[in-house]
Amino acid sequence: MKILAVNGSPRGRRGNTERIVQPFLKGAQEAGAETETVYLKDREIKHCQGCFTCWTKTPGVCIHQDDMPALLEKVRQADVIVFATPLYIYTVSGLMKDFMDRLLPMAQPYILQRGDHFIHPPRYPREEGESVKFVLISNAGFPERCHFSALEETFRRLAASPETDLAGTICCAAGELLGQEAMRDQLTWYLDAAQQAGREVVEQGQISTVTQAILDRPLADDPAVYANVTNAYWESLGVEKLGFGEAGLEAQGTEVAAYGTPLPPPSSRDSMRNLVAGMALTLNPREASDLEAVVQFKVTGDEPGDYFLDIAQGRCKAYEGEHPDPTLTIHTPSDVWMAISNGEMNGAAAMMTGKYSIQGNLGLLMRFDKLFSAPQAN
Ligand SMILES: Cc1cc2nc3c(=O)[nH]c(=O)nc-3n(C[C@H](O)[C@H](O)[C@H](O)COP(=O)(O)O)c2cc1C
């Protein structure tokens, strides 16, 4: 089985879309498929002129002389085509749209009724009973999955012919988190599911309902927390806020803490600041549904500082500063807490031997493993 992945991100190999495509293809390879990725940003693909010459004077051949004829040949040879695109204004990227428009020579101009709909029949029909499978892979900056509705409908329509099947859609909301180095360990559940999806498309012809359900989960469990963290990031870059009025940027349902400044999203796991910011994103809302607490970090050593986590209603926000009434205070040198977080030091043993100390609610500390863990699939 040949799988052609077409990546329409202008960021190409460095993009968030690619972070889903590669595990998907790895899974497909493990199941025996031959795979190839084409990066549209590296190809010359001119806009379709709408002249229909490829349907009339030179059937199957476009007026443009660019990289598209070679790509059409790859499309013809493929059993599965992965359309991989970032979500741009609720749909595919411009690169992907040009590619899709230029697939026109693959169809005939006539329209035929197939089932309930009219379609353009393919110019190069597959063998009797064979179909080409499409997979959509996308990711978006917004944290809710509903943003993909128009994109998914496009691909449902594109695959609505007897010779094409939509084998599954991987639409990752809050996909910007995929690019955060510090989030890598927390997001393995999603990338593992993408790999499993690749295997399933090869072995079963489609993504299973269980895997699909996992892949339909946004990366951030709480859109309001994600919004606040994202906004803190733009603020940290000094981007001016215009026209937000008194309410500011704070997402609904959360309160501005008067005692600290929100931490921007982590760029890596190599500093205490980033580590605390990362903890806020990994709160497991199910574990924290009953919890209202403030965890204060009083950090000494190489990277001294005061940070706190404000946990309420299944949400967690990270701040730099000192809270007047923390539920639990952790006094720790930065290297000790980082070693514990990276699994290089046992947390309980470190406390027993005085490497760090706490004040307040010990029971809360003992819940940390469950509270700050990647979300589990339902
Ligand atoms: C021009 C443009 C339009 C975008 N439109 C949307 C959008 O409609 N909805 C959304 O959630 N994110 C939108 N985004 C954010 C991208 O989907 C997001 O940055 C994504 O992670 C990029 O993936 P990539 O790194 O593979 O290119 C847009 C980004 C750009 C540059």
PDB file of N, CA and C in Angstrom, residues 87-154:
ATOM      1  N   LEU A  87      -5.238  24.720  10.058  1.00  0.00           N
ATOM      2  CA  LEU A  87      -6.524  25.392   9.847  1.00  0.00           C
ATOM      3  C   LEU A  87      -6.242  26.868   9.611  1.00  0.00           C
ATOM      4  N   TYR A  88      -6.605  27.339   8.432  1.00  0.00           N
ATOM      5  CA  TYR A  88      -6.450  28.755   8.101  1.00  0.00           C
ATOM      6  C   TYR A  88      -7.847  29.312   7.794  1.00  0.00           C
ATOM      7  N   ILE A  89      -8.305  30.230   8.611  1.00  0.00           N
ATOM      8  CA  ILE A  89      -9.633  30.855   8.429  1.00  0.00           C
ATOM      9  C   ILE A  89     -10.673  29.755   8.167  1.00  0.00           C
ATOM     10  N   TYR A  90     -10.747  28.823   9.084  1.00  0.00           N
ATOM     11  CA  TYR A  90     -11.730  27.732   9.105  1.00  0.00           C
ATOM     12  C   TYR A  90     -11.593  26.734   7.959  1.00  0.00           C
ATOM     13  N   THR A  91     -10.507  26.819   7.196  1.00  0.00           N
ATOM     14  CA  THR A  91     -10.397  25.887   6.073  1.00  0.00           C
ATOM     15  C   THR A  91      -8.930  25.535   5.828  1.00  0.00           C
ATOM     16  N   VAL A  92      -8.625  25.058   4.618  1.00  0.00           N
ATOM     17  CA  VAL A  92      -7.250  24.655   4.327  1.00  0.00           C
ATOM     18  C   VAL A  92      -6.357  25.885   4.134  1.00  0.00           C
ATOM     19  N   SER A  93      -5.047  25.668   4.204  1.00  0.00           N
ATOM     20  CA  SER A  93      -4.107  26.765   3.924  1.00  0.00           C
ATOM     21  C   SER A  93      -4.158  27.100   2.432  1.00  0.00           C
ATOM     22  N   GLY A  94      -3.642  28.261   2.078  1.00  0.00           N
ATOM     23  CA  GLY A  94      -3.596  28.659   0.667  1.00  0.00           C
ATOM     24  C   GLY A  94      -2.807  27.671  -0.176  1.00  0.00           C
ATOM     25  N   LEU A  95      -1.700  27.169   0.362  1.00  0.00           N
ATOM     26  CA  LEU A  95      -0.887  26.189  -0.371  1.00  0.00           C
ATOM     27  C   LEU A  95      -1.716  24.954  -0.691  1.00  0.00           C
ATOM     28  N   MET A  96      -2.470  24.499   0.316  1.00  0.00           N
ATOM     29  CA  MET A  96      -3.282  23.296   0.114  1.00  0.00           C
ATOM     30  C   MET A  96      -4.422  23.567  -0.858  1.00  0.00           C
ATOM     31  N   LYS A  97      -4.984  24.778  -0.795  1.00  0.00           N
ATOM     32  CA  LYS A  97      -6.109  25.088  -1.696  1.00  0.00           C
ATOM     33  C   LYS A  97      -5.632  25.085  -3.145  1.00  0.00           C
ATOM     34  N   ASP A  98      -4.468  25.666  -3.411  1.00  0.00           N
ATOM     35  CA  ASP A  98      -3.937  25.651  -4.779  1.00  0.00           C
ATOM     36  C   ASP A  98      -3.731  24.207  -5.248  1.00  0.00           C
ATOM     37  N   PHE A  99      -3.169  23.380  -4.348  1.00  0.00           N
ATOM     38  CA  PHE A  99      -2.948  21.968  -4.695  1.00  0.00           C
ATOM     39  C   PHE A  99      -4.283  21.296  -5.038  1.00  0.00           C
ATOM     40  N   MET A 100      -5.293  21.532  -4.202  1.00  0.00           N
ATOM     41  CA  MET A 100      -6.584  20.863  -4.420  1.00  0.00           C
ATOM     42  C   MET A 100      -7.244  21.351  -5.705  1.00  0.00           C
ATOM     43  N   ASP A 101      -7.172  22.656  -5.965  1.00  0.00           N
ATOM     44  CA  ASP A 101      -7.757  23.175  -7.217  1.00  0.00           C
ATOM     45  C   ASP A 101      -7.084  22.527  -8.429  1.00  0.00           C
ATOM     46  N   ARG A 102      -5.801  22.326  -8.292  1.00  0.00           N
ATOM     47  CA  ARG A 102      -5.054  21.804  -9.443  1.00  0.00           C
ATOM     48  C   ARG A 102      -5.215  20.289  -9.618  1.00  0.00           C
ATOM     49  N   LEU A 103      -6.063  19.681  -8.775  1.00  0.00           N
ATOM     50  CA  LEU A 103      -6.410  18.262  -8.991  1.00  0.00           C
ATOM     51  C   LEU A 103      -7.460  18.122 -10.095  1.00  0.00           C
ATOM     52  N   LEU A 104      -7.932  19.284 -10.598  1.00  0.00           N
ATOM     53  CA  LEU A 104      -9.027  19.263 -11.579  1.00  0.00           C
ATOM     54  C   LEU A 104      -8.770  18.345 -12.785  1.00  0.00           C
ATOM     55  N   PRO A 105      -7.546  18.286 -13.334  1.00  0.00           N
ATOM     56  CA  PRO A 105      -7.336  17.402 -14.488  1.00  0.00           C
ATOM     57  C   PRO A 105      -7.609  15.920 -14.181  1.00  0.00           C
ATOM     58  N   MET A 106      -7.671  15.577 -12.897  1.00  0.00           N
ATOM     59  CA  MET A 106      -7.924  14.176 -12.523  1.00  0.00           C
ATOM     60  C   MET A 106      -9.393  13.798 -12.721  1.00  0.00           C
ATOM     61  N   ALA A 107     -10.241  14.817 -12.917  1.00  0.00           N
ATOM     62  CA  ALA A 107     -11.679  14.555 -13.066  1.00  0.00           C
ATOM     63  C   ALA A 107     -12.108  14.824 -14.505  1.00  0.00           C
ATOM     64  N   GLN A 108     -13.258  14.255 -14.876  1.00  0.00           N
ATOM     65  CA  GLN A 108     -13.859  14.570 -16.172  1.00  0.00           C
ATOM     66  C   GLN A 108     -14.925  15.649 -15.965  1.00  0.00           C
ATOM     67  N   PRO A 109     -15.205  16.422 -17.045  1.00  0.00           N
ATOM     68  CA  PRO A 109     -16.161  17.519 -16.875  1.00  0.00           C
ATOM     69  C   PRO A 109     -17.600  17.068 -16.691  1.00  0.00           C
ATOM     70  N   TYR A 110     -17.935  15.897 -17.176  1.00  0.00           N
ATOM     71  CA  TYR A 110     -19.341  15.457 -17.115  1.00  0.00           C
ATOM     72  C   TYR A 110     -19.789  15.298 -15.670  1.00  0.00           C
ATOM     73  N   ILE A 111     -21.071  15.435 -15.463  1.00  0.00           N
ATOM     74  CA  ILE A 111     -21.576  15.167 -14.108  1.00  0.00           C
ATOM     75  C   ILE A 111     -22.551  13.992 -14.165  1.00  0.00           C
ATOM     76  N   LEU A 112     -22.322  13.061 -13.270  1.00  0.00           N
ATOM     77  CA  LEU A 112     -23.110  11.833 -13.229  1.00  0.00           C
ATOM     78  C   LEU A 112     -23.722  11.678 -11.854  1.00  0.00           C
ATOM     79  N   GLN A 113     -24.916  11.094 -11.817  1.00  0.00           N
ATOM     80  CA  GLN A 113     -25.520  10.825 -10.510  1.00  0.00           C
ATOM     81  C   GLN A 113     -24.946   9.533  -9.949  1.00  0.00           C
ATOM     82  N   ARG A 114     -24.467   9.626  -8.722  1.00  0.00           N
ATOM     83  CA  ARG A 114     -23.981   8.446  -7.988  1.00  0.00           C
ATOM     84  C   ARG A 114     -24.666   8.465  -6.638  1.00  0.00           C
ATOM     85  N   GLY A 115     -25.594   7.540  -6.411  1.00  0.00           N
ATOM     86  CA  GLY A 115     -26.368   7.588  -5.175  1.00  0.00           C
ATOM     87  C   GLY A 115     -27.228   8.840  -5.170  1.00  0.00           C
ATOM     88  N   ASP A 116     -27.125   9.589  -4.079  1.00  0.00           N
ATOM     89  CA  ASP A 116     -27.971  10.774  -3.929  1.00  0.00           C
ATOM     90  C   ASP A 116     -27.384  12.021  -4.584  1.00  0.00           C
ATOM     91  N   HIS A 117     -26.146  11.919  -5.083  1.00  0.00           N
ATOM     92  CA  HIS A 117     -25.455  13.139  -5.507  1.00  0.00           C
ATOM     93  C   HIS A 117     -24.921  13.043  -6.929  1.00  0.00           C
ATOM     94  N   PHE A 118     -24.624  14.222  -7.463  1.00  0.00           N
ATOM     95  CA  PHE A 118     -23.950  14.283  -8.753  1.00  0.00           C
ATOM     96  C   PHE A 118     -22.453  14.500  -8.511  1.00  0.00           C
ATOM     97  N   ILE A 119     -21.667  13.828  -9.322  1.00  0.00           N
ATOM     98  CA  ILE A 119     -20.209  13.946  -9.163  1.00  0.00           C
ATOM     99  C   ILE A 119     -19.552  14.086 -10.540  1.00  0.00           C
ATOM    100  N   HIS A 120     -18.284  14.519 -10.538  1.00  0.00           N
ATOM    101  CA  HIS A 120     -17.462  14.427 -11.746  1.00  0.00           C
ATOM    102  C   HIS A 120     -16.770  13.065 -11.706  1.00  0.00           C
ATOM    103  N   PRO A 121     -16.969  12.226 -12.702  1.00  0.00           N
ATOM    104  CA  PRO A 121     -16.291  10.923 -12.655  1.00  0.00           C
ATOM    105  C   PRO A 121     -14.779  11.084 -12.801  1.00  0.00           C
ATOM    106  N   PRO A 122     -13.999  10.178 -12.226  1.00  0.00           N
ATOM    107  CA  PRO A 122     -12.541  10.302 -12.337  1.00  0.00           C
ATOM    108  C   PRO A 122     -12.070  10.043 -13.774  1.00  0.00           C
ATOM    109  N   ARG A 123     -11.002  10.731 -14.141  1.00  0.00           N
ATOM    110  CA  ARG A 123     -10.435  10.512 -15.476  1.00  0.00           C
ATOM    111  C   ARG A 123      -9.670   9.180 -15.522  1.00  0.00           C
ATOM    112  N   TYR A 124      -9.123   8.802 -14.382  1.00  0.00           N
ATOM    113  CA  TYR A 124      -8.310   7.569 -14.344  1.00  0.00           C
ATOM    114  C   TYR A 124      -8.946   6.622 -13.333  1.00  0.00           C
ATOM    115  N   PRO A 125      -9.984   5.882 -13.739  1.00  0.00           N
ATOM    116  CA  PRO A 125     -10.688   5.043 -12.757  1.00  0.00           C
ATOM    117  C   PRO A 125      -9.766   3.987 -12.171  1.00  0.00           C
ATOM    118  N   ARG A 126     -10.030   3.649 -10.927  1.00  0.00           N
ATOM    119  CA  ARG A 126      -9.290   2.560 -10.253  1.00  0.00           C
ATOM    120  C   ARG A 126      -9.838   1.228 -10.751  1.00  0.00           C
ATOM    121  N   GLU A 127      -9.154   0.153 -10.374  1.00  0.00           N
ATOM    122  CA  GLU A 127      -9.655  -1.183 -10.701  1.00  0.00           C
ATOM    123  C   GLU A 127     -11.043  -1.366 -10.102  1.00  0.00           C
ATOM    124  N   GLU A 128     -11.815  -2.246 -10.694  1.00  0.00           N
ATOM    125  CA  GLU A 128     -13.167  -2.550 -10.205  1.00  0.00           C
ATOM    126  C   GLU A 128     -13.144  -2.821  -8.689  1.00  0.00           C
ATOM    127  N   GLY A 129     -13.975  -2.124  -7.940  1.00  0.00           N
ATOM    128  CA  GLY A 129     -14.098  -2.364  -6.484  1.00  0.00           C
ATOM    129  C   GLY A 129     -13.031  -1.692  -5.643  1.00  0.00           C
ATOM    130  N   GLU A 130     -12.044  -1.064  -6.283  1.00  0.00           N
ATOM    131  CA  GLU A 130     -10.986  -0.397  -5.495  1.00  0.00           C
ATOM    132  C   GLU A 130     -11.316   1.080  -5.287  1.00  0.00           C
ATOM    133  N   SER A 131     -10.859   1.600  -4.165  1.00  0.00           N
ATOM    134  CA  SER A 131     -11.093   3.036  -3.938  1.00  0.00           C
ATOM    135  C   SER A 131      -9.805   3.670  -3.405  1.00  0.00           C
ATOM    136  N   VAL A 132      -9.702   4.980  -3.573  1.00  0.00           N
ATOM    137  CA  VAL A 132      -8.587   5.705  -2.968  1.00  0.00           C
ATOM    138  C   VAL A 132      -9.111   6.287  -1.651  1.00  0.00           C
ATOM    139  N   LYS A 133      -8.283   6.167  -0.621  1.00  0.00           N
ATOM    140  CA  LYS A 133      -8.717   6.654   0.686  1.00  0.00           C
ATOM    141  C   LYS A 133      -8.094   8.017   0.959  1.00  0.00           C
ATOM    142  N   PHE A 134      -8.898   8.886   1.575  1.00  0.00           N
ATOM    143  CA  PHE A 134      -8.399  10.187   2.010  1.00  0.00           C
ATOM    144  C   PHE A 134      -8.334  10.189   3.535  1.00  0.00           C
ATOM    145  N   VAL A 135      -7.304  10.848   4.037  1.00  0.00           N
ATOM    146  CA  VAL A 135      -7.222  11.125   5.480  1.00  0.00           C
ATOM    147  C   VAL A 135      -6.961  12.621   5.607  1.00  0.00           C
ATOM    148  N   LEU A 136      -7.685  13.272   6.491  1.00  0.00           N
ATOM    149  CA  LEU A 136      -7.442  14.691   6.758  1.00  0.00           C
ATOM    150  C   LEU A 136      -6.684  14.807   8.072  1.00  0.00           C
ATOM    151  N   ILE A 137      -5.571  15.540   8.041  1.00  0.00           N
ATOM    152  CA  ILE A 137      -4.853  15.856   9.283  1.00  0.00           C
ATOM    153  C   ILE A 137      -4.759  17.373   9.388  1.00  0.00           C
ATOM    154  N   SER A 138      -5.231  17.910  10.509  1.00  0.00           N
ATOM    155  CA  SER A 138      -5.168  19.359  10.676  1.00  0.00           C
ATOM    156  C   SER A 138      -4.919  19.714  12.138  1.00  0.00           C
ATOM    157  N   ASN A 139      -4.558  20.946  12.357  1.00  0.00           N
ATOM    158  CA  ASN A 139      -4.467  21.456  13.736  1.00  0.00           C
ATOM    159  C   ASN A 139      -4.774  22.932  13.704  1.00  0.00           C
ATOM    160  N   ALA A 140      -5.190  23.440  14.858  1.00  0.00           N
ATOM    161  CA  ALA A 140      -5.663  24.821  14.905  1.00  0.00           C
ATOM    162  C   ALA A 140      -5.156  25.541  16.134  1.00  0.00           C
ATOM    163  N   GLY A 141      -5.154  26.857  16.055  1.00  0.00           N
ATOM    164  CA  GLY A 141      -4.752  27.675  17.201  1.00  0.00           C
ATOM    165  C   GLY A 141      -5.838  27.751  18.263  1.00  0.00           C
ATOM    166  N   PHE A 142      -7.102  27.705  17.864  1.00  0.00           N
ATOM    167  CA  PHE A 142      -8.189  27.791  18.842  1.00  0.00           C
ATOM    168  C   PHE A 142      -8.357  26.457  19.573  1.00  0.00           C
ATOM    169  N   PRO A 143      -8.906  26.525  20.807  1.00  0.00           N
ATOM    170  CA  PRO A 143      -8.927  25.309  21.622  1.00  0.00           C
ATOM    171  C   PRO A 143     -10.161  24.416  21.446  1.00  0.00           C
ATOM    172  N   GLU A 144     -11.133  24.822  20.624  1.00  0.00           N
ATOM    173  CA  GLU A 144     -12.340  23.987  20.516  1.00  0.00           C
ATOM    174  C   GLU A 144     -12.397  23.296  19.153  1.00  0.00           C
ATOM    175  N   ARG A 145     -12.937  22.097  19.159  1.00  0.00           N
ATOM    176  CA  ARG A 145     -12.952  21.300  17.942  1.00  0.00           C
ATOM    177  C   ARG A 145     -13.942  21.828  16.907  1.00  0.00           C
ATOM    178  N   CYS A 146     -14.958  22.584  17.354  1.00  0.00           N
ATOM    179  CA  CYS A 146     -15.994  23.061  16.421  1.00  0.00           C
ATOM    180  C   CYS A 146     -15.402  23.923  15.304  1.00  0.00           C
ATOM    181  N   HIS A 147     -14.202  24.465  15.498  1.00  0.00           N
ATOM    182  CA  HIS A 147     -13.604  25.310  14.460  1.00  0.00           C
ATOM    183  C   HIS A 147     -13.308  24.533  13.175  1.00  0.00           C
ATOM    184  N   PHE A 148     -13.280  23.207  13.283  1.00  0.00           N
ATOM    185  CA  PHE A 148     -12.941  22.394  12.108  1.00  0.00           C
ATOM    186  C   PHE A 148     -14.171  21.996  11.285  1.00  0.00           C
ATOM    187  N   SER A 149     -15.364  22.461  11.672  1.00  0.00           N
ATOM    188  CA  SER A 149     -16.569  21.888  11.045  1.00  0.00           C
ATOM    189  C   SER A 149     -16.593  22.105   9.527  1.00  0.00           C
ATOM    190  N   ALA A 150     -16.245  23.299   9.060  1.00  0.00           N
ATOM    191  CA  ALA A 150     -16.277  23.565   7.610  1.00  0.00           C
ATOM    192  C   ALA A 150     -15.190  22.753   6.901  1.00  0.00           C
ATOM    193  N   LEU A 151     -14.032  22.664   7.532  1.00  0.00           N
ATOM    194  CA  LEU A 151     -12.929  21.902   6.930  1.00  0.00           C
ATOM    195  C   LEU A 151     -13.324  20.432   6.759  1.00  0.00           C
ATOM    196  N   GLU A 152     -13.897  19.856   7.808  1.00  0.00           N
ATOM    197  CA  GLU A 152     -14.292  18.451   7.725  1.00  0.00           C
ATOM    198  C   GLU A 152     -15.364  18.229   6.668  1.00  0.00           C
ATOM    199  N   GLU A 153     -16.282  19.182   6.576  1.00  0.00           N
ATOM    200  CA  GLU A 153     -17.346  19.042   5.579  1.00  0.00           C
ATOM    201  C   GLU A 153     -16.754  19.078   4.169  1.00  0.00           C
ATOM    202  N   THR A 154     -15.743  19.926   3.959  1.00  0.00           N
ATOM    203  CA  THR A 154     -15.067  19.977   2.656  1.00  0.00           C
ATOM    204  C   THR A 154     -14.552  18.592   2.274  1.00  0.00           C
TER     205      THR A 154
END
